[in-house]
Amino acid sequence: MSGHGTPIPMTSHPVTGLAGEAHVPGDKSISHRSLILGALSVGETRVTGLLEGDDVLDTAGAMRAFGAEVVREADGTWRINGVGVGGFAEPDQVIDCGNSGTGVRLIMGAMATSPITATFTGDASLNSRPMARVTDPLSLFGAQAHGRWGGRLPMTIVGARDPMPVRYTLPVASAQVKSAVLLAGLNAPGETVVIEGEATRDHTERMLAGFGATLNVEDTKEGRVITLQGQPDLQPQTIVVPRDPSSAAFPVCAAIITPGSDVLVPNIGLNPTRAGLYTTLKEMGADLTFENMREEGGEPVADLRARFSPDLKGIEVDPARAASMIDEYPVLSCVAACAEGRTIMRGVKELRVKESDRIDAMAQGLRANGVTVEEGEDWWIVEGRGAGGVPGGATVESRLDHRIAMSFMVLGMAAQNAITVDDGTPIATSFPIFEGLMAGLGADLRRGAGA
Ligand code: S3P
């Protein structure tokens, strides 16, 4: 299924006893970065476990357009022959990043300090998302951005001829913005400094260090101060992409709310900047265990075992944890709907500018399925109905948003009646094997209207 074609409705019917092992795909954030940093190194980078979702495939296509050789050798196994920092060629076509905010924002950063021009576009969702958060700092390096009203795609970036290094304090907690600035800083002379008040996912920093860049990260009163030395010779790497904790969230949450379930999700990356959902689920009383805790490729990894949890309690989610679980609020709200009491989520206004306005998309879908939701600009509250208490039975818009579609498929498994999304095709952006994997655990997902 791909989010670019005809919409295909998908229905999730109630089931019991999800069981088995769920081998979820590679981490989306790390997959994008593997391709981009591989393209910015001279020599051959090899990647295994790459997520072959549409978002990442679009980034692979973009790296080819900028002159790198990017070859798929086998399932999840890719080879990239990079052009080096400052070596990007000017693309002779528009770069289509599909649905991917991460793809477009990181690539804009990576090209903004080279003397080339590139035009970017995406699908209806991506073309409605704010880009000024990235083009503002890129203009400090000397790049120019010409986009539509409000800084929307399609947009042309004219890279800086003589880039200046910058010192930039992030106005929003965004790993995409942080990463765009760091990638731009690679081809600027001297030190580029990014300061973040709240720690966001740190894959770019870890991977830049792995590729041989000189980078210093310091926790100060101002926040995390990341200092990058410009114009390094990045060294090609061999990368094993860990499995995505954000994708693992779907089988884990499905097992927690579906009676009789016991699911093992092996080899999940539990980088603390990504693992907030799992802390939150434990606080709610989920039967979730971390087995075989270990370290792989410098990242903490564990096998997650999730069992049906009949006594979930609503909680107030610590807003300080928001950045570490920002992509997981949609599926968390489905778990909250199956808990006793209210779950309060604050400090989450970034949810309004994701692939969809995720507070609105979830609130409307939950209400249609019999769950009470209150919302404000940067908060929302889900009134839990207890285990087995969600009526279900409605059709929900997925709004070109993979995580909205998958969240309602998960809720349908544990609701009293089936839940339908009007379009399941966006799921292919991040989790192309979702249907087969969930069916293998015992889910009953059907395609087509009235299925
Ligand atoms: C990502 C950062 C987050 C996240 C997205 C992936 C990344 O976005 O929502 O799915 O790989 O850097 P923001 O930077 O907008 O918070």
Short mmCIF file of C-alpha atoms and ligand atoms in Angstrom, two decimals:
data_model
loop_
_atom_site.label_atom_id
_atom_site.label_comp_id
_atom_site.label_asym_id
_atom_site.label_seq_id
_atom_site.Cartn_x
_atom_site.Cartn_y
_atom_site.Cartn_z
CA MET A 1 0.00 0.00 0.00
CA SER A 2 1.32 3.44 -0.79
CA GLY A 3 -0.03 6.81 0.31
CA HIS A 4 0.26 8.39 -3.16
CA GLY A 5 -2.56 6.60 -5.01
CA THR A 6 -6.23 5.72 -4.65
CA PRO A 7 -7.44 5.63 -1.04
CA ILE A 8 -8.14 2.12 0.26
CA PRO A 9 -10.29 1.85 3.39
CA MET A 10 -9.11 -0.57 6.07
CA THR A 11 -11.18 -2.11 8.86
CA SER A 12 -10.00 -3.65 12.11
CA HIS A 13 -12.42 -6.11 13.70
CA PRO A 14 -12.39 -6.97 17.41
CA VAL A 15 -10.22 -9.98 18.30
CA THR A 16 -8.84 -11.69 21.39
CA GLY A 17 -5.52 -13.30 22.19
CA LEU A 18 -2.92 -11.55 20.04
CA ALA A 19 0.14 -13.78 20.33
CA GLY A 20 3.56 -14.37 18.86
CA GLU A 21 6.63 -12.38 17.89
CA ALA A 22 6.45 -9.06 16.08
CA HIS A 23 9.57 -8.25 14.06
CA VAL A 24 9.00 -4.58 13.33
CA PRO A 25 10.96 -2.71 10.62
CA GLY A 26 14.08 -0.60 11.00
CA ASP A 27 14.08 2.80 12.66
CA LYS A 28 12.79 5.51 10.34
CA SER A 29 14.88 8.33 11.84
CA ILE A 30 18.10 6.31 11.64
CA SER A 31 17.27 5.06 8.13
CA HIS A 32 16.94 8.61 6.74
CA ARG A 33 20.17 9.65 8.43
CA SER A 34 22.06 6.57 7.18
CA LEU A 35 21.28 7.52 3.58
CA ILE A 36 22.04 11.21 4.01
CA LEU A 37 25.28 10.77 5.97
CA GLY A 38 26.31 7.97 3.60
CA ALA A 39 25.82 10.40 0.71
CA LEU A 40 27.96 13.00 2.52
CA SER A 41 30.89 10.60 3.01
CA VAL A 42 33.45 9.66 0.41
CA GLY A 43 33.44 5.89 -0.16
CA GLU A 44 31.04 3.07 0.47
CA THR A 45 28.60 3.02 3.38
CA ARG A 46 26.75 -0.24 3.94
CA VAL A 47 23.41 -0.37 5.72
CA THR A 48 21.44 -3.38 6.91
CA GLY A 49 17.97 -3.28 8.44
CA LEU A 50 17.07 -0.12 6.51
CA LEU A 51 13.35 0.69 6.69
CA GLU A 52 12.00 0.30 3.16
CA GLY A 53 8.97 2.51 3.75
CA ASP A 54 7.96 5.16 1.22
CA ASP A 55 9.44 8.00 3.32
CA VAL A 56 12.90 6.48 3.32
CA LEU A 57 12.70 5.39 -0.33
CA ASP A 58 11.98 9.02 -1.21
CA THR A 59 15.12 10.07 0.67
CA ALA A 60 17.10 7.41 -1.22
CA GLY A 61 15.80 8.88 -4.50
CA ALA A 62 16.77 12.38 -3.36
CA MET A 63 20.32 11.30 -2.51
CA ARG A 64 20.65 9.89 -6.05
CA ALA A 65 19.41 13.21 -7.44
CA PHE A 66 22.18 14.99 -5.51
CA GLY A 67 24.78 12.69 -7.07
CA ALA A 68 25.28 9.80 -4.64
CA GLU A 69 25.12 6.21 -5.81
CA VAL A 70 22.44 4.45 -3.76
CA VAL A 71 21.88 0.75 -4.45
CA ARG A 72 19.50 -1.75 -2.88
CA GLU A 73 21.32 -5.07 -2.69
CA ALA A 74 18.82 -7.22 -0.80
CA ASP A 75 15.92 -6.79 1.65
CA GLY A 76 16.98 -3.94 3.93
CA THR A 77 20.59 -4.10 2.69
CA TRP A 78 21.79 -1.00 0.89
CA ARG A 79 25.07 0.43 -0.37
CA ILE A 80 25.72 4.16 -0.69
CA ASN A 81 28.71 5.66 -2.50
CA GLY A 82 28.81 9.19 -1.24
CA VAL A 83 30.07 12.42 -2.75
CA GLY A 84 31.52 13.92 0.44
CA VAL A 85 30.70 17.06 2.45
CA GLY A 86 30.19 19.90 -0.03
CA GLY A 87 30.05 17.44 -2.94
CA PHE A 88 26.33 17.51 -3.72
CA ALA A 89 25.53 18.06 -7.42
CA GLU A 90 22.64 20.28 -8.44
CA PRO A 91 19.59 18.07 -9.09
CA ASP A 92 18.05 18.40 -12.56
CA GLN A 93 14.58 17.55 -11.30
CA VAL A 94 12.23 18.55 -8.49
CA ILE A 95 12.90 16.57 -5.31
CA ASP A 96 9.68 14.86 -4.19
CA CYS A 97 9.87 13.92 -0.51
CA GLY A 98 6.39 12.38 -0.50
CA ASN A 99 4.95 12.44 3.02
CA SER A 100 8.22 12.92 4.87
CA GLY A 101 8.90 15.98 7.01
CA THR A 102 12.10 14.37 8.27
CA GLY A 103 13.29 13.68 4.73
CA VAL A 104 12.68 17.15 3.34
CA ARG A 105 13.93 19.09 6.37
CA LEU A 106 17.13 17.10 6.75
CA ILE A 107 17.88 17.21 3.02
CA MET A 108 17.28 20.97 2.89
CA GLY A 109 19.84 21.31 5.66
CA ALA A 110 22.31 19.02 3.94
CA MET A 111 22.23 21.04 0.67
CA ALA A 112 21.81 24.57 2.05
CA THR A 113 25.52 25.30 2.40
CA SER A 114 26.48 24.15 -1.11
CA PRO A 115 26.37 26.52 -4.13
CA ILE A 116 23.47 24.68 -5.75
CA THR A 117 19.74 25.23 -6.13
CA ALA A 118 17.06 22.61 -5.49
CA THR A 119 13.27 22.62 -5.52
CA PHE A 120 11.34 20.44 -3.07
CA THR A 121 7.77 19.21 -3.05
CA GLY A 122 5.69 16.54 -1.36
CA ASP A 123 2.18 15.19 -0.97
CA ALA A 124 -0.78 17.26 0.24
CA SER A 125 0.15 16.62 3.87
CA LEU A 126 3.80 17.63 3.51
CA ASN A 127 2.95 20.65 1.37
CA SER A 128 0.77 21.99 4.17
CA ARG A 129 3.45 21.72 6.90
CA PRO A 130 5.56 24.65 8.16
CA MET A 131 9.06 24.89 6.72
CA ALA A 132 10.08 28.30 8.11
CA ARG A 133 11.30 26.55 11.25
CA VAL A 134 14.06 25.12 9.03
CA THR A 135 14.54 27.86 6.45
CA ASP A 136 14.93 30.55 9.18
CA PRO A 137 18.13 29.03 10.57
CA LEU A 138 19.31 28.02 7.08
CA SER A 139 19.10 31.66 6.01
CA LEU A 140 21.62 32.50 8.77
CA PHE A 141 24.14 30.34 6.90
CA GLY A 142 23.42 32.44 3.80
CA ALA A 143 20.91 30.16 2.03
CA GLN A 144 17.74 31.60 0.47
CA ALA A 145 14.32 29.97 0.49
CA HIS A 146 11.50 30.77 -1.94
CA GLY A 147 8.36 28.93 -0.97
CA ARG A 148 4.62 29.36 -1.00
CA TRP A 149 2.64 31.44 1.48
CA GLY A 150 3.61 30.76 5.07
CA GLY A 151 6.82 29.00 4.07
CA ARG A 152 5.09 25.99 2.55
CA LEU A 153 6.35 23.59 -0.14
CA PRO A 154 6.86 23.53 -3.07
CA MET A 155 9.95 25.50 -2.21
CA THR A 156 13.27 26.33 -3.83
CA ILE A 157 16.41 26.56 -1.74
CA VAL A 158 19.36 28.48 -3.14
CA GLY A 159 22.37 27.19 -1.25
CA ALA A 160 24.92 29.58 0.25
CA ARG A 161 28.02 30.21 -1.85
CA ASP A 162 30.13 31.30 1.12
CA PRO A 163 28.37 29.80 4.12
CA MET A 164 28.87 31.27 7.58
CA PRO A 165 28.78 29.04 10.66
CA VAL A 166 25.85 29.80 12.99
CA ARG A 167 24.91 29.68 16.65
CA TYR A 168 21.24 28.82 16.89
CA THR A 169 18.86 28.26 19.80
CA LEU A 170 15.93 26.07 18.79
CA PRO A 171 12.60 27.88 19.25
CA VAL A 172 10.73 24.54 19.14
CA ALA A 173 11.70 21.10 20.45
CA SER A 174 12.41 19.54 17.07
CA ALA A 175 15.04 16.99 16.13
CA GLN A 176 14.36 17.76 12.48
CA VAL A 177 15.29 21.42 12.90
CA LYS A 178 18.32 20.55 15.05
CA SER A 179 19.45 18.04 12.43
CA ALA A 180 18.92 20.42 9.52
CA VAL A 181 21.18 23.00 11.22
CA LEU A 182 23.86 20.42 12.04
CA LEU A 183 23.83 19.02 8.50
CA ALA A 184 24.11 22.54 7.09
CA GLY A 185 26.95 23.22 9.53
CA LEU A 186 28.93 20.36 8.00
CA ASN A 187 29.83 22.47 4.98
CA ALA A 188 30.37 25.77 6.82
CA PRO A 189 33.84 26.66 8.08
CA GLY A 190 34.39 26.90 11.84
CA GLU A 191 31.99 25.90 14.60
CA THR A 192 28.24 25.59 14.23
CA VAL A 193 26.43 25.55 17.58
CA VAL A 194 22.87 24.38 18.22
CA ILE A 195 21.24 24.82 21.62
CA GLU A 196 18.14 22.90 22.58
CA GLY A 197 16.15 23.67 25.72
CA GLU A 198 14.58 20.20 25.71
CA ALA A 199 16.48 17.12 24.62
CA THR A 200 15.09 15.71 21.36
CA ARG A 201 16.13 12.50 19.63
CA ASP A 202 19.90 12.51 19.29
CA HIS A 203 20.49 10.17 16.35
CA THR A 204 22.09 12.88 14.23
CA GLU A 205 24.65 13.68 16.92
CA ARG A 206 25.44 10.01 17.56
CA MET A 207 25.71 9.21 13.87
CA LEU A 208 27.77 12.29 12.99
CA ALA A 209 30.27 11.24 15.66
CA GLY A 210 30.18 7.70 14.23
CA PHE A 211 30.97 9.06 10.73
CA GLY A 212 34.00 10.85 12.16
CA ALA A 213 32.78 14.42 12.68
CA THR A 214 34.10 16.32 15.69
CA LEU A 215 31.14 17.14 17.85
CA ASN A 216 30.81 18.16 21.46
CA VAL A 217 27.58 17.87 23.46
CA GLU A 218 27.31 19.62 26.81
CA ASP A 219 24.42 19.94 29.24
CA THR A 220 24.36 23.52 30.51
CA LYS A 221 21.91 25.94 32.20
CA GLU A 222 20.87 27.06 28.68
CA GLY A 223 20.11 23.47 27.69
CA ARG A 224 22.00 20.98 25.54
CA VAL A 225 24.73 22.76 23.62
CA ILE A 226 25.91 20.89 20.53
CA THR A 227 29.08 22.17 18.87
CA LEU A 228 30.09 20.84 15.46
CA GLN A 229 33.41 21.50 13.73
CA GLY A 230 32.66 22.29 10.10
CA GLN A 231 34.09 20.74 6.95
CA PRO A 232 35.05 17.30 8.27
CA ASP A 233 35.93 14.39 6.00
CA LEU A 234 33.13 12.00 6.88
CA GLN A 235 34.22 8.37 6.82
CA PRO A 236 31.88 5.75 5.31
CA GLN A 237 30.36 3.39 7.85
CA THR A 238 28.74 0.00 8.24
CA ILE A 239 25.38 0.59 9.90
CA VAL A 240 22.98 -1.90 11.46
CA VAL A 241 19.70 -0.03 11.86
CA PRO A 242 17.91 -0.95 15.12
CA ARG A 243 14.18 -1.73 14.99
CA ASP A 244 11.93 1.28 15.40
CA PRO A 245 10.49 1.91 18.90
CA SER A 246 7.80 4.07 17.28
CA SER A 247 6.67 1.15 15.09
CA ALA A 248 6.97 -1.28 18.03
CA ALA A 249 4.42 0.92 19.81
CA PHE A 250 1.60 -0.48 17.64
CA PRO A 251 1.91 -4.21 18.42
CA VAL A 252 2.83 -3.38 22.04
CA CYS A 253 -0.24 -1.19 22.59
CA ALA A 254 -2.46 -3.65 20.69
CA ALA A 255 -1.37 -6.43 23.06
CA ILE A 256 -1.88 -4.27 26.15
CA ILE A 257 -5.52 -3.46 25.32
CA THR A 258 -6.63 -6.70 23.59
CA PRO A 259 -7.87 -9.42 26.00
CA GLY A 260 -5.75 -12.55 26.30
CA SER A 261 -2.73 -11.13 24.46
CA ASP A 262 0.94 -11.96 24.97
CA VAL A 263 3.28 -10.51 22.32
CA LEU A 264 7.07 -10.36 22.14
CA VAL A 265 8.61 -7.50 20.12
CA PRO A 266 12.33 -8.30 19.86
CA ASN A 267 15.33 -6.04 19.36
CA ILE A 268 13.81 -2.64 19.96
CA GLY A 269 16.05 0.40 20.20
CA LEU A 270 15.38 2.11 23.56
CA ASN A 271 17.42 5.27 23.18
CA PRO A 272 16.18 7.42 26.12
CA THR A 273 15.32 10.26 23.69
CA ARG A 274 12.79 7.87 22.06
CA ALA A 275 11.48 5.63 24.84
CA GLY A 276 9.02 7.90 26.69
CA LEU A 277 5.96 5.88 25.67
CA TYR A 278 7.23 2.80 27.46
CA THR A 279 7.75 4.68 30.74
CA THR A 280 4.25 6.12 30.38
CA LEU A 281 2.67 2.72 29.72
CA LYS A 282 4.35 1.31 32.85
CA GLU A 283 2.99 4.24 34.89
CA MET A 284 -0.48 3.39 33.59
CA GLY A 285 -0.08 -0.15 34.90
CA ALA A 286 0.70 -1.93 31.63
CA ASP A 287 2.08 -5.46 31.85
CA LEU A 288 5.20 -4.64 29.89
CA THR A 289 8.62 -6.13 30.50
CA PHE A 290 12.02 -5.38 29.03
CA GLU A 291 13.83 -8.65 28.47
CA ASN A 292 17.41 -9.28 27.48
CA MET A 293 18.49 -5.60 27.97
CA ARG A 294 21.73 -5.03 26.07
CA GLU A 295 23.68 -2.51 24.06
CA GLU A 296 24.02 -2.72 20.28
CA GLY A 297 25.85 -0.20 18.10
CA GLY A 298 25.99 2.21 21.05
CA GLU A 299 22.21 2.15 21.57
CA PRO A 300 20.30 0.41 24.40
CA VAL A 301 18.20 -2.45 22.98
CA ALA A 302 15.69 -4.85 24.59
CA ASP A 303 13.04 -7.39 23.71
CA LEU A 304 9.66 -5.99 24.76
CA ARG A 305 7.02 -8.37 26.11
CA ALA A 306 3.52 -6.91 26.30
CA ARG A 307 0.54 -8.70 27.80
CA PHE A 308 -3.12 -7.77 28.09
CA SER A 309 -3.44 -5.32 30.96
CA PRO A 310 -7.02 -5.19 32.29
CA ASP A 311 -6.36 -2.64 35.05
CA LEU A 312 -4.89 0.31 33.18
CA LYS A 313 -5.25 3.68 34.96
CA GLY A 314 -5.39 7.10 33.34
CA ILE A 315 -2.49 9.37 34.34
CA GLU A 316 -1.17 12.86 33.78
CA VAL A 317 1.69 12.31 31.34
CA ASP A 318 4.82 14.23 32.39
CA PRO A 319 5.12 17.05 29.80
CA ALA A 320 8.92 16.90 30.19
CA ARG A 321 8.68 13.54 28.45
CA ALA A 322 6.80 14.87 25.40
CA ALA A 323 9.78 15.05 23.03
CA SER A 324 10.76 11.46 23.79
CA MET A 325 7.34 10.12 22.79
CA ILE A 326 6.07 12.76 20.38
CA ASP A 327 5.11 10.26 17.66
CA GLU A 328 3.41 7.94 20.15
CA TYR A 329 0.61 10.18 21.49
CA PRO A 330 -1.91 8.95 18.89
CA VAL A 331 -1.57 5.30 19.90
CA LEU A 332 -1.24 6.27 23.59
CA SER A 333 -4.63 7.96 23.34
CA CYS A 334 -6.10 4.60 22.22
CA VAL A 335 -4.59 2.92 25.28
CA ALA A 336 -5.95 5.80 27.40
CA ALA A 337 -9.42 5.14 25.98
CA CYS A 338 -9.19 1.58 27.39
CA ALA A 339 -7.99 2.73 30.85
CA GLU A 340 -10.01 3.70 33.94
CA GLY A 341 -10.03 7.47 34.47
CA ARG A 342 -8.66 10.38 32.49
CA THR A 343 -5.33 10.64 30.76
CA ILE A 344 -4.06 14.19 30.56
CA MET A 345 -1.47 15.10 27.92
CA ARG A 346 0.04 18.58 28.09
CA GLY A 347 2.85 20.44 26.33
CA VAL A 348 2.06 18.78 23.02
CA LYS A 349 1.35 21.61 20.57
CA GLU A 350 3.87 20.09 18.14
CA LEU A 351 1.25 17.39 17.52
CA ARG A 352 -0.72 19.98 15.58
CA VAL A 353 1.96 20.24 12.85
CA LYS A 354 2.77 16.60 12.21
CA GLU A 355 1.63 14.65 9.11
CA SER A 356 -1.83 15.81 10.26
CA ASP A 357 -3.08 17.84 13.22
CA ARG A 358 -2.84 14.76 15.39
CA ILE A 359 -4.81 16.13 18.35
CA ASP A 360 -7.73 17.00 16.10
CA ALA A 361 -7.50 13.79 14.03
CA MET A 362 -7.45 11.56 17.12
CA ALA A 363 -10.03 13.59 19.05
CA GLN A 364 -12.53 13.43 16.18
CA GLY A 365 -11.91 9.74 15.56
CA LEU A 366 -12.13 8.81 19.23
CA ARG A 367 -15.35 10.79 19.67
CA ALA A 368 -16.89 9.08 16.64
CA ASN A 369 -16.09 5.78 18.34
CA GLY A 370 -17.72 6.72 21.64
CA VAL A 371 -14.80 8.18 23.62
CA THR A 372 -14.95 11.62 25.25
CA VAL A 373 -12.02 13.91 24.47
CA GLU A 374 -11.36 17.51 25.54
CA GLU A 375 -8.70 19.53 23.80
CA GLY A 376 -6.90 22.88 23.82
CA GLU A 377 -4.12 24.28 21.67
CA ASP A 378 -1.36 22.32 23.42
CA TRP A 379 -3.20 19.75 25.56
CA TRP A 380 -5.83 17.06 25.38
CA ILE A 381 -7.61 14.78 27.81
CA VAL A 382 -9.01 11.34 27.02
CA GLU A 383 -11.74 9.98 29.29
CA GLY A 384 -10.98 6.29 29.69
CA ARG A 385 -13.85 3.80 29.32
CA GLY A 386 -12.02 0.88 30.94
CA ALA A 387 -11.03 -2.45 29.41
CA GLY A 388 -13.50 -3.48 26.73
CA GLY A 389 -15.42 -0.22 27.15
CA VAL A 390 -14.82 1.49 23.78
CA PRO A 391 -17.94 1.15 21.59
CA GLY A 392 -16.14 1.54 18.23
CA GLY A 393 -18.21 1.06 15.08
CA ALA A 394 -17.28 4.27 13.23
CA THR A 395 -15.22 5.25 10.20
CA VAL A 396 -12.36 7.69 10.79
CA GLU A 397 -10.34 9.87 8.42
CA SER A 398 -6.65 8.97 8.37
CA ARG A 399 -5.69 12.34 6.79
CA LEU A 400 -2.59 11.05 4.94
CA ASP A 401 -1.16 10.18 8.36
CA HIS A 402 0.24 6.69 8.88
CA ARG A 403 0.15 6.91 12.66
CA ILE A 404 -3.51 7.95 12.73
CA ALA A 405 -4.41 4.99 10.49
CA MET A 406 -2.43 2.47 12.57
CA SER A 407 -3.72 3.85 15.89
CA PHE A 408 -7.34 3.28 14.90
CA MET A 409 -6.52 -0.18 13.57
CA VAL A 410 -5.09 -0.97 17.02
CA LEU A 411 -8.16 0.42 18.81
CA GLY A 412 -10.47 -1.63 16.56
CA MET A 413 -8.87 -4.83 17.88
CA ALA A 414 -10.02 -4.04 21.43
CA ALA A 415 -13.27 -2.16 20.77
CA GLN A 416 -16.80 -3.62 20.94
CA ASN A 417 -17.29 -3.05 17.20
CA ALA A 418 -14.99 -2.80 14.20
CA ILE A 419 -13.28 0.51 13.39
CA THR A 420 -12.57 1.62 9.81
CA VAL A 421 -10.13 4.19 8.45
CA ASP A 422 -11.05 5.78 5.13
CA ASP A 423 -7.54 5.20 3.79
CA GLY A 424 -4.96 2.69 5.00
CA THR A 425 -2.42 3.43 2.28
CA PRO A 426 -0.39 6.00 4.31
CA ILE A 427 0.75 3.13 6.57
CA ALA A 428 3.33 2.25 3.89
CA THR A 429 5.31 5.40 4.68
CA SER A 430 6.72 3.95 7.91
CA PHE A 431 5.45 0.38 8.41
CA PRO A 432 4.93 -1.33 5.05
CA ILE A 433 4.54 -4.78 6.67
CA PHE A 434 1.96 -3.64 9.25
CA GLU A 435 -1.02 -5.61 7.91
CA GLY A 436 0.84 -8.91 7.56
CA LEU A 437 2.65 -8.52 10.86
CA MET A 438 -0.52 -7.72 12.82
CA ALA A 439 -2.46 -10.51 11.05
CA GLY A 440 0.34 -12.89 12.07
CA LEU A 441 -0.38 -11.99 15.70
CA GLY A 442 -4.10 -12.66 15.23
CA ALA A 443 -5.47 -9.27 14.17
CA ASP A 444 -8.42 -9.23 11.76
CA LEU A 445 -7.67 -6.39 9.31
CA ARG A 446 -9.63 -6.19 6.08
CA ARG A 447 -9.29 -3.92 3.07
CA GLY A 448 -12.08 -2.23 1.19
CA ALA A 449 -15.27 -0.35 2.07
CA GLY A 450 -17.64 -2.31 4.32
CA ALA A 451 -15.02 -5.03 4.89
C1 S3P B 1 12.01 13.03 13.63
C2 S3P B 1 11.71 14.06 14.49
C3 S3P B 1 10.35 14.32 14.99
C4 S3P B 1 9.41 13.14 14.73
C5 S3P B 1 9.57 12.58 13.34
C6 S3P B 1 10.99 12.09 13.14
C7 S3P B 1 13.41 12.86 13.19
O1 S3P B 1 9.83 15.46 14.33
O2 S3P B 1 8.07 13.54 14.93
O3 S3P B 1 8.68 11.50 13.13
O4 S3P B 1 13.75 11.79 12.63
O5 S3P B 1 14.21 13.78 13.43
P1 S3P B 1 10.08 16.96 14.88
O6 S3P B 1 11.50 17.30 14.66
O7 S3P B 1 9.14 17.81 14.06
O8 S3P B 1 9.69 16.92 16.33
#
